[in-house]
Tab-separated table of C-alpha atoms in Angstrom:
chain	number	residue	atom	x	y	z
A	1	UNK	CA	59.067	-16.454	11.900
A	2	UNK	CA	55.985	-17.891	13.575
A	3	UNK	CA	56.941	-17.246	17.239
A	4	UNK	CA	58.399	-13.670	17.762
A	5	UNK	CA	59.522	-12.988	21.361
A	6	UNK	CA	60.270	-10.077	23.217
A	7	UNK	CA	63.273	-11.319	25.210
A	8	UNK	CA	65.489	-12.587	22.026
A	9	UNK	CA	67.599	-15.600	23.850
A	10	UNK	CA	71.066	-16.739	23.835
A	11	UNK	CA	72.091	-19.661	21.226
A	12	UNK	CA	71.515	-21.954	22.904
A	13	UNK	CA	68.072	-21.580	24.193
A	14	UNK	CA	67.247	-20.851	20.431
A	15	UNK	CA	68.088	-23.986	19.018
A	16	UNK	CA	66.572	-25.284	21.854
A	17	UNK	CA	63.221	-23.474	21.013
A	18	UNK	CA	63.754	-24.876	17.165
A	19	UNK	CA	63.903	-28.493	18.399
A	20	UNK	CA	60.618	-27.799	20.456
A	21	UNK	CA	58.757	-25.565	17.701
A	22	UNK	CA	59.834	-28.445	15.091
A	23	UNK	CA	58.177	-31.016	17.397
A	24	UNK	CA	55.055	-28.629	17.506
A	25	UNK	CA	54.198	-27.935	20.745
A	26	UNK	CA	54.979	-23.981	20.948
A	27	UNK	CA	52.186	-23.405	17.858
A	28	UNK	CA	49.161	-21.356	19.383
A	29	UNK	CA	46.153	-20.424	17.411
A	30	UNK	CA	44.056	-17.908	19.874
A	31	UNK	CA	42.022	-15.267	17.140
A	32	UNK	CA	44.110	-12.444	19.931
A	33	UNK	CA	47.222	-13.913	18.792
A	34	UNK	CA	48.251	-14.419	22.617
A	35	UNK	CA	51.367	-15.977	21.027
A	36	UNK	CA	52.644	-13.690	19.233
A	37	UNK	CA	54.554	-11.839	22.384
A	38	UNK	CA	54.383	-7.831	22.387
A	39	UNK	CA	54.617	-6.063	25.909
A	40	UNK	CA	53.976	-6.888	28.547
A	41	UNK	CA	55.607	-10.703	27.948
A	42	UNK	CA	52.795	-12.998	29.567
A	43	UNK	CA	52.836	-16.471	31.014
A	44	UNK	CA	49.656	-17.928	31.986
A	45	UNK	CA	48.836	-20.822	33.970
A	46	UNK	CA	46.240	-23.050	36.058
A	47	UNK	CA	45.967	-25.058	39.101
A	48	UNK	CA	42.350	-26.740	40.028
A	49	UNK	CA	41.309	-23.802	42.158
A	50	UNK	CA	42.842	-20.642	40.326
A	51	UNK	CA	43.758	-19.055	36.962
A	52	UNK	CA	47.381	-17.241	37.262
A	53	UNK	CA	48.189	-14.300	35.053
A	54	UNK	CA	51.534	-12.662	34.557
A	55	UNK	CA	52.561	-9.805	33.284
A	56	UNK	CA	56.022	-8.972	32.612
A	57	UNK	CA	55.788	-5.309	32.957
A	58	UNK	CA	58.412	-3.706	34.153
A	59	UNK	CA	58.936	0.022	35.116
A	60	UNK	CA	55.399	0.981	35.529
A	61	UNK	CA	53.820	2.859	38.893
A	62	UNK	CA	51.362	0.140	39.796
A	63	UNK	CA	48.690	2.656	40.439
A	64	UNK	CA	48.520	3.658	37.082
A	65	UNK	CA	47.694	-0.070	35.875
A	66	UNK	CA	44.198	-1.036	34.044
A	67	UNK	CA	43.082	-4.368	35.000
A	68	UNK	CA	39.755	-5.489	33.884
A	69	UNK	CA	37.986	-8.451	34.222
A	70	UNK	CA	34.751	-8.726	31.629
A	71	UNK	CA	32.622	-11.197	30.374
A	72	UNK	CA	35.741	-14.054	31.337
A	73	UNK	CA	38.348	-11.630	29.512
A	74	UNK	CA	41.097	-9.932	31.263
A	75	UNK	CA	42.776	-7.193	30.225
A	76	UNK	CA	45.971	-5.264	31.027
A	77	UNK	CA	46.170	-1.940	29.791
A	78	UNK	CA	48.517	1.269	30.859
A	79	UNK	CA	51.574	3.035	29.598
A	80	UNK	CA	55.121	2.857	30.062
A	81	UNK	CA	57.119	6.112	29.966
A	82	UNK	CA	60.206	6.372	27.939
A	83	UNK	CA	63.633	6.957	29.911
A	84	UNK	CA	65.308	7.953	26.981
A	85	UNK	CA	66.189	11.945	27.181
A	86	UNK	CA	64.924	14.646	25.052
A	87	UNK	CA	66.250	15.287	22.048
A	88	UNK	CA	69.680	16.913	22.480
A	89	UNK	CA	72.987	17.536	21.390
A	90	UNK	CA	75.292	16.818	24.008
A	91	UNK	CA	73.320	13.211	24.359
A	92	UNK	CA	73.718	10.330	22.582
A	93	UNK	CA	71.584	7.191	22.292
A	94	UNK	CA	73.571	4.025	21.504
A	95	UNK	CA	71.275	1.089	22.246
A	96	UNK	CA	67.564	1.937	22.694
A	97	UNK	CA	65.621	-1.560	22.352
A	98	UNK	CA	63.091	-1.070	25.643
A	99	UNK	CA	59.368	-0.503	25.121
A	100	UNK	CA	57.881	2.651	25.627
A	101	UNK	CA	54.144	3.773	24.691
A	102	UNK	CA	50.839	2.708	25.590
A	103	UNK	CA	50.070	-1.152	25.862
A	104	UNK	CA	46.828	-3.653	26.303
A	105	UNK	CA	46.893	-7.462	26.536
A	106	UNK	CA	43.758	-9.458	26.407
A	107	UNK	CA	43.231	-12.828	28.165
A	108	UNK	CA	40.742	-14.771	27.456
A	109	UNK	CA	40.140	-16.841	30.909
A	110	UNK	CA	38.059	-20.074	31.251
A	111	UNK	CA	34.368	-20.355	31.943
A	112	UNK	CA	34.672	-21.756	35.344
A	113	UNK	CA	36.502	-18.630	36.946
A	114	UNK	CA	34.708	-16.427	39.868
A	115	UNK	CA	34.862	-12.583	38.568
A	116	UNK	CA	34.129	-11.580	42.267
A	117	UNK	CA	37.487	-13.668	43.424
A	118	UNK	CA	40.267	-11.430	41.926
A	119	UNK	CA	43.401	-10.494	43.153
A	120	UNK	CA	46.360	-8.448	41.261
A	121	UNK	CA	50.146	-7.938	42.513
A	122	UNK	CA	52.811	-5.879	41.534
A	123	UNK	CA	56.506	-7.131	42.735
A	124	UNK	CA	59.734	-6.299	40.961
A	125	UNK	CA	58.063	-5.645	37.508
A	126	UNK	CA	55.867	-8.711	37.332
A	127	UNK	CA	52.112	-7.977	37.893
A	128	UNK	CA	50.336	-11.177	38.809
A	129	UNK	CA	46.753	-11.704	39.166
A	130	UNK	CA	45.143	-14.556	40.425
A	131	UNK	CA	41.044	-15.119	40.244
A	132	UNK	CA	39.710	-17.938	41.673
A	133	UNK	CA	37.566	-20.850	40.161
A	134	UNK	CA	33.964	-21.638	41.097
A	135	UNK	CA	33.357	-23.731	44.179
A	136	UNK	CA	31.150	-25.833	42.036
A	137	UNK	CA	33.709	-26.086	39.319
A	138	UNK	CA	36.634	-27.712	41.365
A	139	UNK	CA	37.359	-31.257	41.704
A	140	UNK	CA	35.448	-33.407	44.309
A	141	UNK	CA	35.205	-36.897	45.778
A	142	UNK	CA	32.775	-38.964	44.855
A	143	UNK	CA	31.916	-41.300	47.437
A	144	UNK	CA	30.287	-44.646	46.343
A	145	UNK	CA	27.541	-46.075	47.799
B	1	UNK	CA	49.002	-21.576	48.980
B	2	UNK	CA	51.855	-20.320	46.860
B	3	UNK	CA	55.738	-20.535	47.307
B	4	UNK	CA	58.408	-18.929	45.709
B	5	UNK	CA	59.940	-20.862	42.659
B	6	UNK	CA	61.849	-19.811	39.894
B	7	UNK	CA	59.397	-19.707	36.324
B	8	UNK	CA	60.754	-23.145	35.354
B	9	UNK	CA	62.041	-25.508	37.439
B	10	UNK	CA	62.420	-28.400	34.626
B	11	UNK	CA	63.788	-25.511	32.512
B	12	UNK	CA	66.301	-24.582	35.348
B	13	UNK	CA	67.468	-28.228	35.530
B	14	UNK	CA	68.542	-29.267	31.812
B	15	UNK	CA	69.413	-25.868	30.746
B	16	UNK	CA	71.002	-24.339	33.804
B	17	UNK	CA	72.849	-21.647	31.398
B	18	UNK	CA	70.313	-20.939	28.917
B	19	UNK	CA	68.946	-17.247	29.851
B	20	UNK	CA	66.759	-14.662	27.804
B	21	UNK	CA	68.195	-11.578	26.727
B	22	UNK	CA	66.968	-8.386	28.455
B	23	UNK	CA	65.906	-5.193	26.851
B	24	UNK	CA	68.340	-1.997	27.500
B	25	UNK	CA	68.514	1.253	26.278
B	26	UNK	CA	72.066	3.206	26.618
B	27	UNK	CA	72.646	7.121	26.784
B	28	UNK	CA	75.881	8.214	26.822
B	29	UNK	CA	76.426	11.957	27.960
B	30	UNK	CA	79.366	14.489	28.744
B	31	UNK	CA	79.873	12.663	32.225
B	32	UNK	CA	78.731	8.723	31.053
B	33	UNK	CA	76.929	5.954	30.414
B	34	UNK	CA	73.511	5.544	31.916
B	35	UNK	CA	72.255	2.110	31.061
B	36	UNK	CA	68.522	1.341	31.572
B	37	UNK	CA	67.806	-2.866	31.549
B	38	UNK	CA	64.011	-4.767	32.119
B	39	UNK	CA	64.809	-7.411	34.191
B	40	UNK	CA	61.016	-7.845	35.283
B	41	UNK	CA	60.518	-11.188	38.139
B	42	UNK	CA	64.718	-9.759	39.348
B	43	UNK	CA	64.574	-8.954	42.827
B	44	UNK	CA	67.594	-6.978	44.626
B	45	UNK	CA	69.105	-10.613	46.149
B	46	UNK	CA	68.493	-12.597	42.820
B	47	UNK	CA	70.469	-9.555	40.438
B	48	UNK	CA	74.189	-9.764	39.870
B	49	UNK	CA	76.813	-7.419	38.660
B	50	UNK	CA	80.013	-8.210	37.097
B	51	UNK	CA	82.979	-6.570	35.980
B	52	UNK	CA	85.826	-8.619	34.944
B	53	UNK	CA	88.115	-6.959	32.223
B	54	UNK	CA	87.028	-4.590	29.931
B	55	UNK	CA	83.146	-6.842	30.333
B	56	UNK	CA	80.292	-6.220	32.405
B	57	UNK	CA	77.878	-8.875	32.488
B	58	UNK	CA	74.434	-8.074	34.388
B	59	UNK	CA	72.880	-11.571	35.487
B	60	UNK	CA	69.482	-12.116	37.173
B	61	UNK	CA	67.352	-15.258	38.173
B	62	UNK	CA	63.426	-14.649	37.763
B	63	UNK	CA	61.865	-15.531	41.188
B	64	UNK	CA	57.572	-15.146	41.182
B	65	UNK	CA	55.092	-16.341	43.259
B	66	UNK	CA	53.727	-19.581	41.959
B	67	UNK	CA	50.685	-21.796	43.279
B	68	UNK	CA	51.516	-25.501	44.075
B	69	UNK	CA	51.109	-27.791	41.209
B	70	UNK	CA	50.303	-24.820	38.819
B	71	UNK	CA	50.119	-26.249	34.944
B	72	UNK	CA	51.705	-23.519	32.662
B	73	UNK	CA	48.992	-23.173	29.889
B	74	UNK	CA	50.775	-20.328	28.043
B	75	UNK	CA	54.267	-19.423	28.471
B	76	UNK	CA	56.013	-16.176	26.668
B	77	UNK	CA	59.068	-15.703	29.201
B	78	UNK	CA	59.974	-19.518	29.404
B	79	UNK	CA	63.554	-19.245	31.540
B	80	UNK	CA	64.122	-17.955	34.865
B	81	UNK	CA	67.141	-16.347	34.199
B	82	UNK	CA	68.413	-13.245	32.186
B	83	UNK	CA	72.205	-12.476	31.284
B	84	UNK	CA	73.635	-9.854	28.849
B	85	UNK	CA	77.548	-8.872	28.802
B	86	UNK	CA	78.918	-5.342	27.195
B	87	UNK	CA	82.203	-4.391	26.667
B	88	UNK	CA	82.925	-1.704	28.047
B	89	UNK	CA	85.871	1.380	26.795
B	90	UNK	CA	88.488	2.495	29.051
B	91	UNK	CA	87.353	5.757	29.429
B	92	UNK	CA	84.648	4.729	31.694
B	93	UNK	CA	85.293	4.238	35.702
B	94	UNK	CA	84.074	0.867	36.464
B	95	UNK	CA	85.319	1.455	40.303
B	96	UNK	CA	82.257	3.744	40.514
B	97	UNK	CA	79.231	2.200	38.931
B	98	UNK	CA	76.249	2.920	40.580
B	99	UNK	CA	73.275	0.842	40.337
B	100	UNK	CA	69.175	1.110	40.745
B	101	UNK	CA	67.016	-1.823	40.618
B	102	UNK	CA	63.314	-0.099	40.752
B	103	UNK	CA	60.166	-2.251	39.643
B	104	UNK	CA	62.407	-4.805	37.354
B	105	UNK	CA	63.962	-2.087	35.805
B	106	UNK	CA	68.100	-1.960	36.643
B	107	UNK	CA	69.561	1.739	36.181
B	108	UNK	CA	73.239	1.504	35.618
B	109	UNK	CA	75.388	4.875	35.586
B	110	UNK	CA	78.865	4.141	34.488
B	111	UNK	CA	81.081	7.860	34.780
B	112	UNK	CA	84.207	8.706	33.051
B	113	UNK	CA	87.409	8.720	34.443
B	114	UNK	CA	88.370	12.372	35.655
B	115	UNK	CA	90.776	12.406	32.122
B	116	UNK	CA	87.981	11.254	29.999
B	117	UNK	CA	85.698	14.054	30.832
B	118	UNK	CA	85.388	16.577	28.220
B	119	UNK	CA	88.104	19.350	27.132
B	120	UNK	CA	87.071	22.150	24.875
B	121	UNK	CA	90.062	21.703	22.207
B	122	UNK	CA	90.848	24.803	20.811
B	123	UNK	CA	91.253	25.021	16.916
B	124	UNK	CA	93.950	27.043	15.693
B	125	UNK	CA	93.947	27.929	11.857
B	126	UNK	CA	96.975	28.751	10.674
């Protein structure tokens, strides 16, 4: 499958992805492979004075989170410790489906962004960062003489 | 400048029971079930619980911070809502589940019931 994703969804929104992936719109073709999912899940979005970043990184002490911004490319590096016990006898693992390990996501962000403008949040597992376009860059009136 | 909406709101509207499946890993020791699920964008208010029967079904609604008039350009987690049911055995106390919602991460501990808890069996060879 083209489209892997880290939360698998319920029927419904599956066959409701097939319509939409038939129709072509959910085909991305970034050389990072930005859609291929892997942790942390990301949604990215702009409005015409800021580029939004999430991360969908649960479980992890902020503190210990890498963000970089370089050359217009983000990225989100750190590690996520496993909760799952030691190896032992009296301890059984039935389900164990949650990412542990180290992990870095690359963004690639527009030309027009500020790289002195940044600002990162951490709230209920979701890191969001938010940098700022150029003055210059956003939209403006022109009046006509 | 932003205000809190759920990842979607079109999404929310036409598929109002469409929800992603969260990640969970599940130890069982001698005294229960400890159930670890990423619910990242779940805040305490938005996360729901539910025993009914032999099923527990754990339910959140994403809720992050998005700007005004914000045009998604890439979108990986594309449904504000999560919901995955287990069925659970009747050895295990659901009167006394306790729950931990830290970072978007829920920690569930399910015990056994006093009976359930383990007995050495002796072996007697005849």
């Amino acid at each position: 499958m083209l489209y892997r994703h880290l939360f698998p969804r319920d029927i419904f929104a599956e066959l409701d992805r097939l319509h939409r992936e038939m129709q072509g719109s959910e085909l991305y073709s970034s050389i990072r492979g930005l859609g291929r999912g892997g942790f942390p899940a990301m949604n990215v979005g702009g409005t015409p004075h800021s580029v939004e970043v999430y991360a969908f990184a649960p479980g992890i002490d902020p503190a210990t989170i890498d963000v970089q911004l370089e050359k217009g490319v983000l990225t989100i590096a750190g590690e996520r410790k496993s909760d799952l016990p030691e190896r032992d006898e009296k301890v059984a693992v039935h389900i164990d489906e949650r990412f542990s390990g180290r992990f870095r996501r690359v963004v690639s962000l527009p030309d027009d962004i500020d790289p002195e403008s940044v600002e990162a949040k951490y709230r209920d597992g979701v890191l969001h960062v938010s940098i700022r376009r150029r003055e210059a860059s956003q939209p403006r009136r022109i009046q006509i003489q | 400048m932003s205000e809190k909406k759920t990842v979607s709101q079109a999404a929310e509207a036409s598929r109002s029971e469409a929800a992603l499946i969260p990640a969970v890993d599940v130890i069982e020791d001698a005294s229960g079930i400890v159930l670890y699920a990423d619910l990242p964008g779940v805040s305490k208010e938005k996360l729901s619980l539910q025993v009914e029967g032999d099923t527990l079904t754990i339910e959140g609604e994403v809720s992050i911070d998005v700007p005004e008039g914000m045009d998604a350009s890439h979108v990986e987690v594309n449904l504000p809502r999560y919901r995955r049911s287990f069925t659970l055995s009747k050895e295990l106390d659901t009167t006394k589940v306790s729950a931990e919602l830290n970072h978007g991460v829920l920690k569930l501990h399910i015990p056994k019931v006093a009976q359930a808890q383990p007995q050495k069996i002796k072996v007697n060879v005849l």
